[in-house]
C-alpha positions as YAML, in Angstrom:
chain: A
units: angstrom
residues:
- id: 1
  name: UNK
  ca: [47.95, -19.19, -79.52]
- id: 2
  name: UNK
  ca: [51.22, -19.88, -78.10]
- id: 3
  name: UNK
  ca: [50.10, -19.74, -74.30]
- id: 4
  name: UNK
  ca: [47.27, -22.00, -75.52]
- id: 5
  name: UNK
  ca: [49.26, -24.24, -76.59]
- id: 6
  name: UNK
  ca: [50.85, -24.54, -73.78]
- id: 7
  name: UNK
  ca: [47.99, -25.46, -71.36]
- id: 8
  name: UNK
  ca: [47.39, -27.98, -73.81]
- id: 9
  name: UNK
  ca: [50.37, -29.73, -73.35]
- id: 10
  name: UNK
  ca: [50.42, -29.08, -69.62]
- id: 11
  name: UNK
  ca: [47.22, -30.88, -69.04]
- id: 12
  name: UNK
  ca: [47.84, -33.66, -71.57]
- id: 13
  name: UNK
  ca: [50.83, -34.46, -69.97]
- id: 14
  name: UNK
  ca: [49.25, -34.29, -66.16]
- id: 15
  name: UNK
  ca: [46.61, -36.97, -67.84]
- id: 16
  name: UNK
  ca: [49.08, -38.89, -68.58]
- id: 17
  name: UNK
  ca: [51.47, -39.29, -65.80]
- id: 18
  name: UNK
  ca: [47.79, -40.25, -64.29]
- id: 19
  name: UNK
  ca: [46.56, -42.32, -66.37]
- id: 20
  name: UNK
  ca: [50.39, -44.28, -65.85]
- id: 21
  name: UNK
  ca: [49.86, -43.81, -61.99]
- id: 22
  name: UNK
  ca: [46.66, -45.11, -61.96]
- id: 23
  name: UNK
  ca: [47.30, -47.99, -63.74]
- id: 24
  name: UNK
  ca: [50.20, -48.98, -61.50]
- id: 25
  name: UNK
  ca: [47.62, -48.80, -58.70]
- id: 26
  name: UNK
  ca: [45.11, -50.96, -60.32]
- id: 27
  name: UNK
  ca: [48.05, -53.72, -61.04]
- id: 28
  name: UNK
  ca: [48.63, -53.59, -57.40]
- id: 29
  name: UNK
  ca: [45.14, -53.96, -56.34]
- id: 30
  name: UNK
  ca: [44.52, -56.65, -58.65]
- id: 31
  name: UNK
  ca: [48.05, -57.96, -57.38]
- id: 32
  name: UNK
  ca: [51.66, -57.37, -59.17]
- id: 33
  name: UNK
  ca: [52.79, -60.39, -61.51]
- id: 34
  name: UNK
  ca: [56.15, -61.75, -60.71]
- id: 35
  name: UNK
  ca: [57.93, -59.68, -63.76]
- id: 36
  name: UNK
  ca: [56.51, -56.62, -62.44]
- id: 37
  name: UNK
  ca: [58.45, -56.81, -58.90]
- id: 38
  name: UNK
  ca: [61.58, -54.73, -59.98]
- id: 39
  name: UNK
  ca: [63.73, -52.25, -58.26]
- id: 40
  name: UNK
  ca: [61.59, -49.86, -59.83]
- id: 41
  name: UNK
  ca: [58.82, -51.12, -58.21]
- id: 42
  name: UNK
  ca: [56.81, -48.85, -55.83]
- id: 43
  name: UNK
  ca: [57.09, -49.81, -52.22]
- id: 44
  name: UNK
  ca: [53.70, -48.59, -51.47]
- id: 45
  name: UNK
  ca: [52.43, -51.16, -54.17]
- id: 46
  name: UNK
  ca: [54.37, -53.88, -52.70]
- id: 47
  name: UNK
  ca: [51.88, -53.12, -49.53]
- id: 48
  name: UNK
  ca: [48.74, -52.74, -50.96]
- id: 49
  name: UNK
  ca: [49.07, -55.60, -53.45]
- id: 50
  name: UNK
  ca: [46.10, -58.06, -53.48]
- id: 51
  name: UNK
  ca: [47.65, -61.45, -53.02]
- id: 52
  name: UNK
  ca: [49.44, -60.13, -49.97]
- id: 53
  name: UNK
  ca: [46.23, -59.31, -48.04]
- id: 54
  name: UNK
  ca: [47.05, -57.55, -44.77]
- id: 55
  name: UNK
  ca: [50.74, -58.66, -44.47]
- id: 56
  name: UNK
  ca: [52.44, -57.29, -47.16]
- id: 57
  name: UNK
  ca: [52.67, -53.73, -45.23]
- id: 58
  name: UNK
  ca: [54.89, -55.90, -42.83]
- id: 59
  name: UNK
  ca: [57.19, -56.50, -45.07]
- id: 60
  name: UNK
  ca: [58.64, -52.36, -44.27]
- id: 61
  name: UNK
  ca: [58.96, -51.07, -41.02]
- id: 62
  name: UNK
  ca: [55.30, -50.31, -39.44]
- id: 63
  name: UNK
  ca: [56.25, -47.21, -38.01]
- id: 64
  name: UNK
  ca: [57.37, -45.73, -41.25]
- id: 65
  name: UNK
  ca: [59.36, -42.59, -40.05]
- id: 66
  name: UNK
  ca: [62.63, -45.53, -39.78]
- id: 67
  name: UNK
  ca: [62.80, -45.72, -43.68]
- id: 68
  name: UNK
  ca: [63.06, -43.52, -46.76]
- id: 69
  name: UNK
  ca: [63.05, -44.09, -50.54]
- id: 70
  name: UNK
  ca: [59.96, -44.96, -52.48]
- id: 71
  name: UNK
  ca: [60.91, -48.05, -54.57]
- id: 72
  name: UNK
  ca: [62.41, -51.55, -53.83]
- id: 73
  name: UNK
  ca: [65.53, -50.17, -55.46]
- id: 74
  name: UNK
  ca: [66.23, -47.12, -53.02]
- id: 75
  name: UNK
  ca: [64.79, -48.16, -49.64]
- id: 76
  name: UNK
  ca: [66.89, -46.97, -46.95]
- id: 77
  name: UNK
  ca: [66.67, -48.28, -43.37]
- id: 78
  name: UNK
  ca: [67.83, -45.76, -40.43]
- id: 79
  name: UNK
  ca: [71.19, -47.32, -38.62]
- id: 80
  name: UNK
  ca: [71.72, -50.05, -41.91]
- id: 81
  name: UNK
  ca: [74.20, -50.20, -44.18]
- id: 82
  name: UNK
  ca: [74.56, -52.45, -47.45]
- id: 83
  name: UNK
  ca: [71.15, -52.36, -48.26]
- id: 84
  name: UNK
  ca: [71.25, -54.96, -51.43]
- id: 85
  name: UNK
  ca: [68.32, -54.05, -53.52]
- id: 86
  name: UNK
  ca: [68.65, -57.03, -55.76]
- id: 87
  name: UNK
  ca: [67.89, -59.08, -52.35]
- id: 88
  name: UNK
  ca: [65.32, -57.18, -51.78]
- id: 89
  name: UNK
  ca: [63.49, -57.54, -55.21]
- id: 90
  name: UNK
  ca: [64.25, -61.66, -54.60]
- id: 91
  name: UNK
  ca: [62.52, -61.48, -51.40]
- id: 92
  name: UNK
  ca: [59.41, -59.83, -52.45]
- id: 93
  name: UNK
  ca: [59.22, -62.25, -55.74]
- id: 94
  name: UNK
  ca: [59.81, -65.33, -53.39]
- id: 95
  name: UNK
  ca: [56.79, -64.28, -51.64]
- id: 96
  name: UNK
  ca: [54.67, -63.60, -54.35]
- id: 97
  name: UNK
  ca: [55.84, -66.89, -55.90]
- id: 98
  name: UNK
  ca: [55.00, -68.92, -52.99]
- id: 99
  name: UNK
  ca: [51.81, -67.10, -52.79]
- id: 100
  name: UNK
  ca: [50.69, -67.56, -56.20]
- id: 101
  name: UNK
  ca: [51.47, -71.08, -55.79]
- id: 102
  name: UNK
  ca: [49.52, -71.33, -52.72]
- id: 103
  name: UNK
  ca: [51.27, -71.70, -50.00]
- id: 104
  name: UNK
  ca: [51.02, -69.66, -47.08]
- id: 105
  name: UNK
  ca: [54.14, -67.49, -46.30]
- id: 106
  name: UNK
  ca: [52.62, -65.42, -43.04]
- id: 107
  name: UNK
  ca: [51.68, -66.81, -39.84]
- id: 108
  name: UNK
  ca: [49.97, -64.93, -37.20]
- id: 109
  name: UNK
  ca: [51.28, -65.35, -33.48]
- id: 110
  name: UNK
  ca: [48.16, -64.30, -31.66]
- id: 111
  name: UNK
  ca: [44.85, -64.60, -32.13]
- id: 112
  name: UNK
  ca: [41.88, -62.08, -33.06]
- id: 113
  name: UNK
  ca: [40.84, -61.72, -29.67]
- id: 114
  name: UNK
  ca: [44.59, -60.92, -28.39]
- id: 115
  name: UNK
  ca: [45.02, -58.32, -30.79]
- id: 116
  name: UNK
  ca: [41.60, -56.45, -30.28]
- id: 117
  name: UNK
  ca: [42.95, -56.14, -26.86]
- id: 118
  name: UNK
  ca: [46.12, -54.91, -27.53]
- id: 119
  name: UNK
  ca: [46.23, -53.55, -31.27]
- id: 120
  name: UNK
  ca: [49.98, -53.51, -31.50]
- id: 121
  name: UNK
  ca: [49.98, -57.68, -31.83]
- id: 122
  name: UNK
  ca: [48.22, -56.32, -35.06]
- id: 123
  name: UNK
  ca: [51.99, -55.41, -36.61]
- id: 124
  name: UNK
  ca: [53.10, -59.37, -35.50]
- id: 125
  name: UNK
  ca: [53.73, -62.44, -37.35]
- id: 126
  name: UNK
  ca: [56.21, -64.80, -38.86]
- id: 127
  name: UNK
  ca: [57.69, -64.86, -42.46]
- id: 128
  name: UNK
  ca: [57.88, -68.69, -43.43]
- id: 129
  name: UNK
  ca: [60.79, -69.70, -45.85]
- id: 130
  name: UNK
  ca: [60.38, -73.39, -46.42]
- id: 131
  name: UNK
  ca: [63.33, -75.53, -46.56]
- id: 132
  name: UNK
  ca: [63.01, -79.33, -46.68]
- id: 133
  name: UNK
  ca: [60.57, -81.23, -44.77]
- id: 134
  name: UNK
  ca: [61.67, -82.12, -41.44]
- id: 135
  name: UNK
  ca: [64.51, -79.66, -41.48]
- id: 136
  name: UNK
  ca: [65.91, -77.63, -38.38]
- id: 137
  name: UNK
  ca: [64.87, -74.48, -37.76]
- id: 138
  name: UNK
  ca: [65.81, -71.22, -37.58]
- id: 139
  name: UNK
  ca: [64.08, -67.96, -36.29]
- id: 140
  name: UNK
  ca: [65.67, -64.40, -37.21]
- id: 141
  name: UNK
  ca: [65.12, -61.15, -35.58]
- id: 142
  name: UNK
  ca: [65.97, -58.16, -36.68]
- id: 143
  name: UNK
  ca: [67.00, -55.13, -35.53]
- id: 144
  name: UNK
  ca: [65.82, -51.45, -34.95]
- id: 145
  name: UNK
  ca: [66.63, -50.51, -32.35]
- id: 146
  name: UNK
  ca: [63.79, -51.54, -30.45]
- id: 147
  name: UNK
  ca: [62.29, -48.61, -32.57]
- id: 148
  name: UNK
  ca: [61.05, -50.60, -35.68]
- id: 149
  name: UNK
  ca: [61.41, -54.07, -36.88]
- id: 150
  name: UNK
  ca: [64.13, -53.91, -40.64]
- id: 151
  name: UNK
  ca: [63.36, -57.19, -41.73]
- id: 152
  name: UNK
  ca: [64.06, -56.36, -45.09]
- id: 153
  name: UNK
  ca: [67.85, -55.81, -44.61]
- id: 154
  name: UNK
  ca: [67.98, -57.64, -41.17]
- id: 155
  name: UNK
  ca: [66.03, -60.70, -41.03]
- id: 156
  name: UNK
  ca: [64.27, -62.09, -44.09]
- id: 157
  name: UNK
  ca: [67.51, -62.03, -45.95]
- id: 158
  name: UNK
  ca: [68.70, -64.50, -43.96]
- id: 159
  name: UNK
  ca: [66.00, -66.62, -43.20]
- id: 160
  name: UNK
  ca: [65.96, -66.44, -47.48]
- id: 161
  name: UNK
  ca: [69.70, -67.70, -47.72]
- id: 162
  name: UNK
  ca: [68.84, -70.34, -44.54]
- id: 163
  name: UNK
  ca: [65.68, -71.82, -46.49]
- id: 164
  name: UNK
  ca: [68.36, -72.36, -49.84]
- id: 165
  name: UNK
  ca: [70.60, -74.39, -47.80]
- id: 166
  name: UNK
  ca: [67.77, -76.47, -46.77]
- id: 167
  name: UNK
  ca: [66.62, -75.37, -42.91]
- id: 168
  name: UNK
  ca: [63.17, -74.04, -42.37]
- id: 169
  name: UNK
  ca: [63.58, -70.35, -41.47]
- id: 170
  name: UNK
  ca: [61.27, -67.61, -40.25]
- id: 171
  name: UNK
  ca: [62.00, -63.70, -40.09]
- id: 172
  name: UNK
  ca: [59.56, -62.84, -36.49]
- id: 173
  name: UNK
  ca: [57.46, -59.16, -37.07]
- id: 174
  name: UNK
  ca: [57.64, -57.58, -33.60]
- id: 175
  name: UNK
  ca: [56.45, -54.46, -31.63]
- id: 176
  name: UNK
  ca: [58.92, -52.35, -30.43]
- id: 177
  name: UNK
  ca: [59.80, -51.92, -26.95]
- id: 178
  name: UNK
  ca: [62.63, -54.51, -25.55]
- id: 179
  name: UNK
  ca: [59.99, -56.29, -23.81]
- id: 180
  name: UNK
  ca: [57.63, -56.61, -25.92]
- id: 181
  name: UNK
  ca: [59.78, -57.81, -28.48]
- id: 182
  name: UNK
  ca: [60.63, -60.62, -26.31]
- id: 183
  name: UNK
  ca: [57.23, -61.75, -25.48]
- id: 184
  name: UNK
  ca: [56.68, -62.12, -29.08]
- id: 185
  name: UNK
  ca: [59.73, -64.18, -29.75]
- id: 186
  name: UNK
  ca: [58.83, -66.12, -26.79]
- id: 187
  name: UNK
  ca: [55.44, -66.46, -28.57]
- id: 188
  name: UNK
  ca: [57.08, -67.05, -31.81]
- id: 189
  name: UNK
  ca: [58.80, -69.79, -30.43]
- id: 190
  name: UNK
  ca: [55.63, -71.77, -28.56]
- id: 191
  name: UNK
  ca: [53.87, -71.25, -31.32]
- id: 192
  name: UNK
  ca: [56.21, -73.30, -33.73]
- id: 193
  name: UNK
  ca: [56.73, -75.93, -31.22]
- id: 194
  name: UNK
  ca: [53.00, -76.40, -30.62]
- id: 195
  name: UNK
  ca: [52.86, -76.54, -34.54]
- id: 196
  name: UNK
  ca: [55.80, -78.30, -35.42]
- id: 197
  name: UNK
  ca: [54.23, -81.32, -37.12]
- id: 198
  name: UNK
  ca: [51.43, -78.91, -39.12]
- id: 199
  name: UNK
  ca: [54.43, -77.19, -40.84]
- id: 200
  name: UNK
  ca: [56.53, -79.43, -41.20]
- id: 201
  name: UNK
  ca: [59.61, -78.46, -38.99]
- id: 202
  name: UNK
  ca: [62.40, -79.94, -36.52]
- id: 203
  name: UNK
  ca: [61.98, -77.53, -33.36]
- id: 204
  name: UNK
  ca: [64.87, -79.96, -31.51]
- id: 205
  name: UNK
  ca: [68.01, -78.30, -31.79]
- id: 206
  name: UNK
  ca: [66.39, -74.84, -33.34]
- id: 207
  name: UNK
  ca: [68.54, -71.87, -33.49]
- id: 208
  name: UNK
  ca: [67.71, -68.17, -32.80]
- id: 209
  name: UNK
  ca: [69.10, -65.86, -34.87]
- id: 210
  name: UNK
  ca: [69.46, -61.64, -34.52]
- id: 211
  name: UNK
  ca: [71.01, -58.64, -35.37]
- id: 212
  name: UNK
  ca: [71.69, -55.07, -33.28]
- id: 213
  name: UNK
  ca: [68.46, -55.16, -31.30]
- id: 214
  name: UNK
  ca: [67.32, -58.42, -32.19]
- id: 215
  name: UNK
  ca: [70.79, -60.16, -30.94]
- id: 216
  name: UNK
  ca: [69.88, -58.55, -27.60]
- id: 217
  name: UNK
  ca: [66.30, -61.15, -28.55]
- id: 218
  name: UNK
  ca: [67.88, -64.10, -29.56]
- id: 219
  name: UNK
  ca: [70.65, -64.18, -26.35]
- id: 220
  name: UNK
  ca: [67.68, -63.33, -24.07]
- id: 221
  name: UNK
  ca: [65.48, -65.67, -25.26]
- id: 222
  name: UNK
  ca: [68.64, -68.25, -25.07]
- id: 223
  name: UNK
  ca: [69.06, -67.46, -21.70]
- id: 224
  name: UNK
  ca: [66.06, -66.63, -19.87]
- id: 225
  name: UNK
  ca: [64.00, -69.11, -21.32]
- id: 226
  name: UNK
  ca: [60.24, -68.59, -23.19]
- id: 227
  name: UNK
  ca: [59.28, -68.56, -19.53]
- id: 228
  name: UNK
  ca: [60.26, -65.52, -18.60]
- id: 229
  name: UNK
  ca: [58.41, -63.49, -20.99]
- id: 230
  name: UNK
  ca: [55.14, -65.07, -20.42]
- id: 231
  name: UNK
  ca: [54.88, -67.96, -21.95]
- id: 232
  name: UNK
  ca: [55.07, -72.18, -20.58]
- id: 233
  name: UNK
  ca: [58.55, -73.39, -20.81]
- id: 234
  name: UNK
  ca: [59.88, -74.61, -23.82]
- id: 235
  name: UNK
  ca: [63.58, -76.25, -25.01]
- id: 236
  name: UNK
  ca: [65.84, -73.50, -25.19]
- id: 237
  name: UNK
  ca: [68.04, -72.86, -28.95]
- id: 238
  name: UNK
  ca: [70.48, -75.07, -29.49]
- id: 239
  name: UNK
  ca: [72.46, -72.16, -30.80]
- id: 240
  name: UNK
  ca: [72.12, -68.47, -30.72]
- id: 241
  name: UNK
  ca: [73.80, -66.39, -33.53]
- id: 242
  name: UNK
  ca: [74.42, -62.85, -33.11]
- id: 243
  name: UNK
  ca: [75.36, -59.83, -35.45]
- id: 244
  name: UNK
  ca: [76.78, -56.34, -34.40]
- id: 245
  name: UNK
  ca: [75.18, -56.16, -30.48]
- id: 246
  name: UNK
  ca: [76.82, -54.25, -27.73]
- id: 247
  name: UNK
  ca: [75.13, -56.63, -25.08]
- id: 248
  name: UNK
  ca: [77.70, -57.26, -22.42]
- id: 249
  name: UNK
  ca: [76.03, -59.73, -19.52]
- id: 250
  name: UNK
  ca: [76.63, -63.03, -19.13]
- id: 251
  name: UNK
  ca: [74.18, -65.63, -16.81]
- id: 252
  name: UNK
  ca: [76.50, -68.71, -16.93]
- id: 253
  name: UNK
  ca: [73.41, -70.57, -18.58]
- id: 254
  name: UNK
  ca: [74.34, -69.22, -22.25]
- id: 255
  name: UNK
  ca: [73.83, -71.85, -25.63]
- id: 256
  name: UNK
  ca: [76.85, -72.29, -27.44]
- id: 257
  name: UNK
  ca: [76.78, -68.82, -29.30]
- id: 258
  name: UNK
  ca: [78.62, -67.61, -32.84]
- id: 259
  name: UNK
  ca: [79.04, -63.32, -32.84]
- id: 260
  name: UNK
  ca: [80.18, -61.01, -35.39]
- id: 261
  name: UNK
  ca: [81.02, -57.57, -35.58]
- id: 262
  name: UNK
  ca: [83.05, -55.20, -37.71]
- id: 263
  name: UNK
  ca: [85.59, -53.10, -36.25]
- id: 264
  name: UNK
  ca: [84.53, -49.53, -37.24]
- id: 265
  name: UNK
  ca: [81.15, -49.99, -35.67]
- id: 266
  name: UNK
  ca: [80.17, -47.40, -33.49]
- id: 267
  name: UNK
  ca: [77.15, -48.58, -32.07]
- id: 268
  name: UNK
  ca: [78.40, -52.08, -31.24]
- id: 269
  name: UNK
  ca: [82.03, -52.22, -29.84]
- id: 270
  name: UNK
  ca: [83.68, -55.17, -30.90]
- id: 271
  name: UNK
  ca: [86.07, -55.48, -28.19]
- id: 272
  name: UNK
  ca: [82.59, -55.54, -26.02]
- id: 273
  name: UNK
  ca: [81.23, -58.88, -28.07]
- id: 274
  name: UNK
  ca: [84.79, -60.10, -27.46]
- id: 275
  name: UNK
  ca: [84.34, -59.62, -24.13]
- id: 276
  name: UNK
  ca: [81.35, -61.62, -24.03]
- id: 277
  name: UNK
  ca: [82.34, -64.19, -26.27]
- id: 278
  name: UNK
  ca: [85.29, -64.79, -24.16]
- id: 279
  name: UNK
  ca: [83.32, -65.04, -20.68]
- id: 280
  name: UNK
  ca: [80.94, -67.83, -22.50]
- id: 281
  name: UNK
  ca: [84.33, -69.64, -23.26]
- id: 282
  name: UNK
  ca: [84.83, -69.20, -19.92]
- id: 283
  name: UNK
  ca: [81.66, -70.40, -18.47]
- id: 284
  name: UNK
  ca: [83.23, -74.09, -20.50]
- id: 285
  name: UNK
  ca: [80.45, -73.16, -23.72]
- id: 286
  name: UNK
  ca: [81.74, -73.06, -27.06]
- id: 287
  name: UNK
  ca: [81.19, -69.68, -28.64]
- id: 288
  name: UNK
  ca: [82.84, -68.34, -32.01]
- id: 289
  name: UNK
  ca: [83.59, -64.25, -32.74]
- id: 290
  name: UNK
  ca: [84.71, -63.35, -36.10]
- id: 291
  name: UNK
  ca: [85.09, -59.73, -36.28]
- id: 292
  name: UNK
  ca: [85.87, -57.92, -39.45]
- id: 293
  name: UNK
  ca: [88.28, -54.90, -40.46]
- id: 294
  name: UNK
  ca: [87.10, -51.74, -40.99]
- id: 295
  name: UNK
  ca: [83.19, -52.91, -41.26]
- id: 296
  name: UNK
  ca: [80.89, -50.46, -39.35]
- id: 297
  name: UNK
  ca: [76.92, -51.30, -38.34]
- id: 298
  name: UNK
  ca: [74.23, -53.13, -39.34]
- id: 299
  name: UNK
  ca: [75.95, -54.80, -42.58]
- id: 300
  name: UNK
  ca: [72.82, -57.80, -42.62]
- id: 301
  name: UNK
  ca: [74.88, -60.60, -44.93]
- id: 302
  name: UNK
  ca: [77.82, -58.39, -45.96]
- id: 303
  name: UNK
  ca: [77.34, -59.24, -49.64]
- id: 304
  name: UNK
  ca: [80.20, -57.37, -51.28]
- id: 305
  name: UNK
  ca: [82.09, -56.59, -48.08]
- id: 306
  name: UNK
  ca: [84.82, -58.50, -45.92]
- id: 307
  name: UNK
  ca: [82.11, -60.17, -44.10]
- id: 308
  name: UNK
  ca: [80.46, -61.92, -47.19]
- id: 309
  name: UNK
  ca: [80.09, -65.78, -46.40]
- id: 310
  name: UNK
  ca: [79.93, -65.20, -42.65]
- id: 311
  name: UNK
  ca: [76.53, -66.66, -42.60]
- id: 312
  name: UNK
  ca: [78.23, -70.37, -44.00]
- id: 313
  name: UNK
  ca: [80.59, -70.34, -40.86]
- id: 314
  name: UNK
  ca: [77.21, -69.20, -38.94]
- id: 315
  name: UNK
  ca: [75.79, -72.27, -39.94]
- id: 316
  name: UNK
  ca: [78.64, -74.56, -39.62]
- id: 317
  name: UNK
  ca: [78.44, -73.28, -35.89]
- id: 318
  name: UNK
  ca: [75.13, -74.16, -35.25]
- id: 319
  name: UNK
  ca: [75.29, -77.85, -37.15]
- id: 320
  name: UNK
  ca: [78.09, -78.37, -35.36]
- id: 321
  name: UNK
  ca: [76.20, -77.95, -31.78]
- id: 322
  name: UNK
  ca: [73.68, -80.35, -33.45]
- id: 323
  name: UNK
  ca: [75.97, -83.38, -34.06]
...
């Protein structure tokens, strides 16, 4: 009777955690409400919800061996640190506000027949966080080592805090590979100009923003031009800012660019973005380091650590090229 009762339980219990699982699953097909976007929340609902349609998976890494953790609340990025799981929750409800209030938040970079050919362009796009209308704008690229795209630490966190202070930011989606990446931010970047007056932006004295892999983007892109990587010419940034990049050459051609870096990181030497910084000086450009004490890699906006606020000086930079 006893080992009866037992099975009993067993299976009623197994229903149940079933019954709860498949109910979660349902709320995600028929699409999360706003309340329901906690850290608790399941980051495989977060993809698969309805009102996202095929871009919510693009929120996380595509190549998902880069991250770990099932919910917004634990997600873990490989070479981040500070992971601030109250931004992300804020993120994924801005989006699902916007949504739900119809306004489009993803923007494909190439078309249909482009990514048939090359089904990569499939994991592409831009995040849209709307500032006020006819406000500057800012592009963010985050890093990964060329690997994988971490928007979610690297990228849409600031293109959230950007939007707030009234700019019109995106956070670019891009496939790995150094090149690659480029040609989509070179993309990224012809497609906003070509669709400047549609959405409502100022592409003249735009700014590129990046972090570890995507810093390597932004200066590139400041540099070399859209040109290079395939696409007409276009203005280059009127600033580039740059977080925690080891990048060390310097063309002579260089927009006025901001760094920082914190001392104990050990994939980006400091004393190397000095270097830099100081050779743009050089070059007769105004460029800004601020490095910070005992910070190591891939800190994103430093919330609780010595680099909280750097994004304010960031900006300060950049308005400052614009006056």
């Amino acid at each position: 009777m006893k080992r009866l009762f037992t099975i009993i339980f067993a299976v009623t219990a197994l229903c149940a955690c079933n019954a709860q699982t498949s109910s979660t699953q349902t709320r995600a097909a028929k699409g999360l409400s706003v309340s329901e976007i906690t850290t608790n929340t399941k980051i495989r609902d977060v993809k698969s919800d309805a009102d996202f349609g095929n871009w919510g998976r693009l929120l996380f890494p595509a190549n998902e061996g880069y991250y770990s953790g099932d919910t917004l609340g634990n997600l873990s990025l490989t070479w981040y640190s500070h992971i601030n799981a109250a931004k992300t929750v804020e993120i994924v409800r801005y989006m699902k506000e916007r949504t739900l209030a119809g306004e489009q938040v993803f923007y494909d970079i190439y078309n249909e027949a482009e990514k048939r050919a090359d089904p990569a362009k499939q994991n592409t796009g831009l995040f849209f966080f709307r500032g006020k209308p006819g406000a500057k704008t800012a592009i963010c690229n985050a890093g990964g080592g060329f690997a994988y795209v971490g928007a979610m630490h690297d990228s849409l966190p600031h293109a959230l805090e950007l939007s707030k202070k009234g700019f019109n930011a995106f956070a670019l989606i891009y496939r790995p590979g150094a090149q690659t990446a480029c040609q989509d931010l070179a993309r990224a970047i012809a497609f906003l100009h070509k669709n400047a007056a549609k959405l409502g932006i100022d592409m003249a004295g735009y700014s590129l923003w990046g972090g570890s892999a995507g810093a390597r983007m932004a200066a590139w892109l400041g540099s070399l031009g859209t040109e290079y990587f395939g696409e007409k010419s276009y203005p280059r940034p009127a600033t580039v800012i740059m977080q925690y990049t080891g990048l060390s050459e310097v063309y002579g051609n260089e927009p006025p660019t901001y760094n920082c870096v914190g001392t104990n990181d050990g994939i980006a030497s400091f004393k190397t973005m000095e270097r830099r910084i100081n050779a743009i000086k050089a070059n007769g450009t105004d460029a800004q380091i601020e490095v910070f004490t005992g910070l190591g890699h891939g800190f994103g906006l430093g919330q609780g650590t010595v680099a909280e606020g750097w994004i304010d000086n960031a900006v300060k930079f950049w308005e400052k090229q614009n006056k």
